[in-house]
Short mmCIF file of C-alpha atoms in Angstrom, two decimals:
data_model
loop_
_atom_site.label_atom_id
_atom_site.label_comp_id
_atom_site.label_asym_id
_atom_site.label_seq_id
_atom_site.Cartn_x
_atom_site.Cartn_y
_atom_site.Cartn_z
CA MET S 179 19.15 13.52 6.65
CA GLY S 180 18.55 15.16 10.00
CA GLN S 181 15.29 14.66 11.87
CA VAL S 182 14.19 18.27 11.33
CA THR S 183 14.93 18.07 7.61
CA LEU S 184 13.07 14.76 7.34
CA PHE S 185 10.09 16.19 9.22
CA LEU S 186 9.98 19.28 7.00
CA THR S 187 10.25 17.15 3.86
CA ILE S 188 7.35 14.95 4.94
CA LEU S 189 5.30 17.97 6.00
CA ALA S 190 5.88 19.62 2.62
CA MET S 191 4.74 16.45 0.83
CA VAL S 192 1.56 16.21 2.90
CA VAL S 193 0.75 19.89 2.34
CA GLN S 194 1.39 19.49 -1.37
CA LEU S 195 -0.76 16.32 -1.49
CA ASP S 196 -3.62 18.06 0.34
CA SER S 197 -3.39 21.00 -2.09
CA GLY S 198 -4.14 18.74 -5.04
CA ARG S 199 -0.79 19.38 -6.75
CA PRO S 200 1.02 16.27 -7.97
CA VAL S 201 3.54 14.74 -5.62
CA PRO S 202 6.08 12.36 -7.22
CA TRP S 203 5.33 9.44 -4.90
CA THR S 204 1.59 9.61 -5.61
CA ARG S 205 2.17 8.15 -9.08
CA PRO S 206 2.75 4.41 -9.42
CA ILE S 207 6.39 3.65 -8.62
CA ALA S 208 6.90 1.84 -11.91
CA GLU S 209 5.48 4.85 -13.78
CA GLN S 210 7.97 7.13 -12.01
CA SER S 211 10.85 5.12 -13.36
CA GLY S 212 9.33 5.12 -16.85
CA THR S 213 9.04 1.32 -17.01
CA MET S 214 5.26 1.20 -17.34
CA ALA S 215 2.61 3.00 -19.32
CA ALA S 216 0.25 4.84 -16.98
CA ALA S 217 -2.88 3.29 -18.48
CA ALA S 218 -1.81 -0.36 -18.36
CA SER S 219 -1.24 -2.38 -15.23
CA PRO S 220 0.28 -5.83 -15.07
CA LEU S 221 -1.43 -6.27 -11.68
CA ASP S 222 -4.61 -8.34 -11.61
CA PHE S 223 -7.68 -6.55 -10.23
CA GLU S 224 -9.59 -9.76 -9.43
CA VAL S 225 -6.66 -11.15 -7.45
CA PHE S 226 -6.44 -7.83 -5.64
CA ARG S 227 -10.17 -7.85 -4.85
CA THR S 228 -10.38 -11.46 -3.73
CA LYS S 229 -6.99 -12.11 -2.11
CA VAL S 230 -5.07 -8.89 -1.42
CA GLN S 231 -7.81 -6.57 -0.20
CA PRO S 232 -9.05 -9.04 2.46
CA ILE S 233 -5.52 -9.05 3.94
CA LEU S 234 -5.63 -5.25 4.16
CA THR S 235 -8.92 -5.36 6.08
CA SER S 236 -8.22 -8.35 8.34
CA PRO S 237 -7.69 -7.97 12.10
CA ARG S 238 -4.06 -7.92 13.25
CA LYS S 239 -3.01 -9.56 16.48
CA GLY S 240 -1.01 -6.91 18.34
CA ASN S 241 -1.51 -4.34 15.54
CA ALA S 242 -4.36 -2.44 13.95
CA ARG S 243 -5.95 -3.44 10.64
CA CYS S 244 -4.36 -1.66 7.67
CA THR S 245 -7.66 0.18 7.18
CA ALA S 246 -7.46 1.65 10.70
CA CYS S 247 -4.67 4.03 9.62
CA HIS S 248 -4.64 3.91 5.84
CA SER S 249 -8.24 4.98 5.20
CA ARG S 250 -8.38 8.14 7.30
CA GLY S 251 -7.09 10.76 4.88
CA GLY S 252 -3.69 12.37 4.72
CA GLY S 253 -0.55 11.28 2.97
CA ASN S 254 -0.70 7.61 3.91
CA ALA S 255 -4.37 6.97 3.08
CA TYR S 256 -4.53 4.58 0.16
CA LEU S 257 -7.68 2.68 1.12
CA GLU S 258 -11.30 3.75 1.02
CA PRO S 259 -13.03 3.92 4.40
CA LEU S 260 -15.47 1.04 4.81
CA SER S 261 -19.11 2.10 4.83
CA PRO S 262 -20.58 2.15 8.36
CA GLY S 263 -21.51 -1.38 9.41
CA SER S 264 -19.82 -2.94 6.38
CA THR S 265 -16.99 -5.47 6.51
CA THR S 266 -16.34 -5.55 2.76
CA TYR S 267 -15.88 -3.08 -0.05
CA THR S 268 -18.22 -2.40 -2.96
CA GLU S 269 -16.95 -3.00 -6.50
CA GLU S 270 -16.45 0.75 -6.96
CA GLN S 271 -14.50 1.09 -3.69
CA SER S 272 -12.38 -1.93 -4.61
CA ARG S 273 -11.49 -0.36 -7.96
CA ARG S 274 -10.43 2.88 -6.26
CA ASN S 275 -8.38 0.90 -3.73
CA PHE S 276 -6.73 -1.02 -6.57
CA GLU S 277 -5.77 2.22 -8.32
CA ARG S 278 -4.26 3.62 -5.12
CA VAL S 279 -2.51 0.47 -3.93
CA GLN S 280 -0.76 0.14 -7.30
CA ARG S 281 1.22 3.24 -6.31
CA LEU S 282 2.86 1.18 -3.58
CA VAL S 283 3.93 -1.65 -5.86
CA VAL S 284 6.70 -2.27 -8.37
CA PRO S 285 5.20 -5.04 -10.53
CA GLY S 286 7.38 -8.13 -10.44
CA GLU S 287 9.47 -6.78 -7.54
CA PRO S 288 8.03 -7.53 -4.08
CA LEU S 289 11.14 -6.32 -2.25
CA LYS S 290 10.99 -2.98 -4.06
CA SER S 291 7.30 -2.51 -3.23
CA PRO S 292 6.52 -0.43 -0.11
CA LEU S 293 3.22 -2.32 0.28
CA LEU S 294 5.30 -5.37 1.16
CA THR S 295 8.47 -3.89 2.65
CA ASN S 296 7.05 -1.30 5.04
CA PRO S 297 5.09 -3.75 7.24
CA LEU S 298 7.83 -6.43 6.95
CA ALA S 299 10.40 -6.76 9.76
CA GLU S 300 13.75 -5.20 8.88
CA GLU S 301 15.57 -8.45 9.66
CA ALA S 302 13.40 -10.13 7.02
CA GLY S 303 14.25 -7.57 4.33
CA GLY S 304 11.70 -4.90 5.23
CA SER S 305 12.19 -1.17 5.49
CA HIS S 306 12.52 0.80 8.71
CA TRP S 307 9.33 2.74 7.82
CA HIS S 308 5.84 1.96 9.10
CA GLY S 309 4.65 3.47 12.32
CA GLY S 310 1.85 0.92 12.53
CA GLY S 311 4.17 -1.93 13.45
CA LYS S 312 5.59 -4.84 11.57
CA HIS S 313 2.83 -7.22 10.52
CA TRP S 314 5.14 -9.88 9.11
CA GLN S 315 8.29 -11.14 10.81
CA SER S 316 9.26 -13.23 7.81
CA GLN S 317 8.80 -13.37 4.06
CA ASP S 318 7.45 -16.85 4.71
CA SER S 319 4.27 -15.41 6.25
CA PRO S 320 1.28 -16.70 4.23
CA GLU S 321 -0.13 -13.16 3.93
CA TRP S 322 3.21 -11.77 2.75
CA GLN S 323 3.49 -14.63 0.24
CA THR S 324 -0.02 -13.86 -1.11
CA LEU S 325 0.87 -10.21 -1.64
CA ALA S 326 4.23 -11.15 -3.20
CA ALA S 327 2.55 -13.57 -5.60
CA TRP S 328 0.14 -10.81 -6.70
CA VAL S 329 3.05 -8.38 -7.24
CA ARG S 330 4.93 -11.04 -9.23
CA GLY S 331 1.84 -11.70 -11.35
CA ASN S 332 1.49 -15.32 -10.19
#
């Protein structure tokens, strides 16, 4: 796909997302493939709230926190903005984050889950996407392992 075509495709998705019309990639990935009922999730909310979400809000040496880019609106915003002066999310915000982050996960398949592959170095099995840098150079990173365990249901 040429750069212009890719740009126009992304632009069309963002415009469609902002218009409120459904965009295929805004549904959970597993739901898109028909492998999961929309109402049920094999992902654990408490593990998300206590182990995954803190990774998404933690400072990144050499990179921004995930919340710096992914809570500002637009097509890549899947996290709630933190309330002014707050360093943690409320229960309600955490539940909304959980619902949104599930869209970036294929339960049981860390290497098919953009939440894990986009910020992972390509040489370690990550995708070429993610303008915010590569947070993990290896699948052995403790943070990556925590996210992978949550995706696997461990």
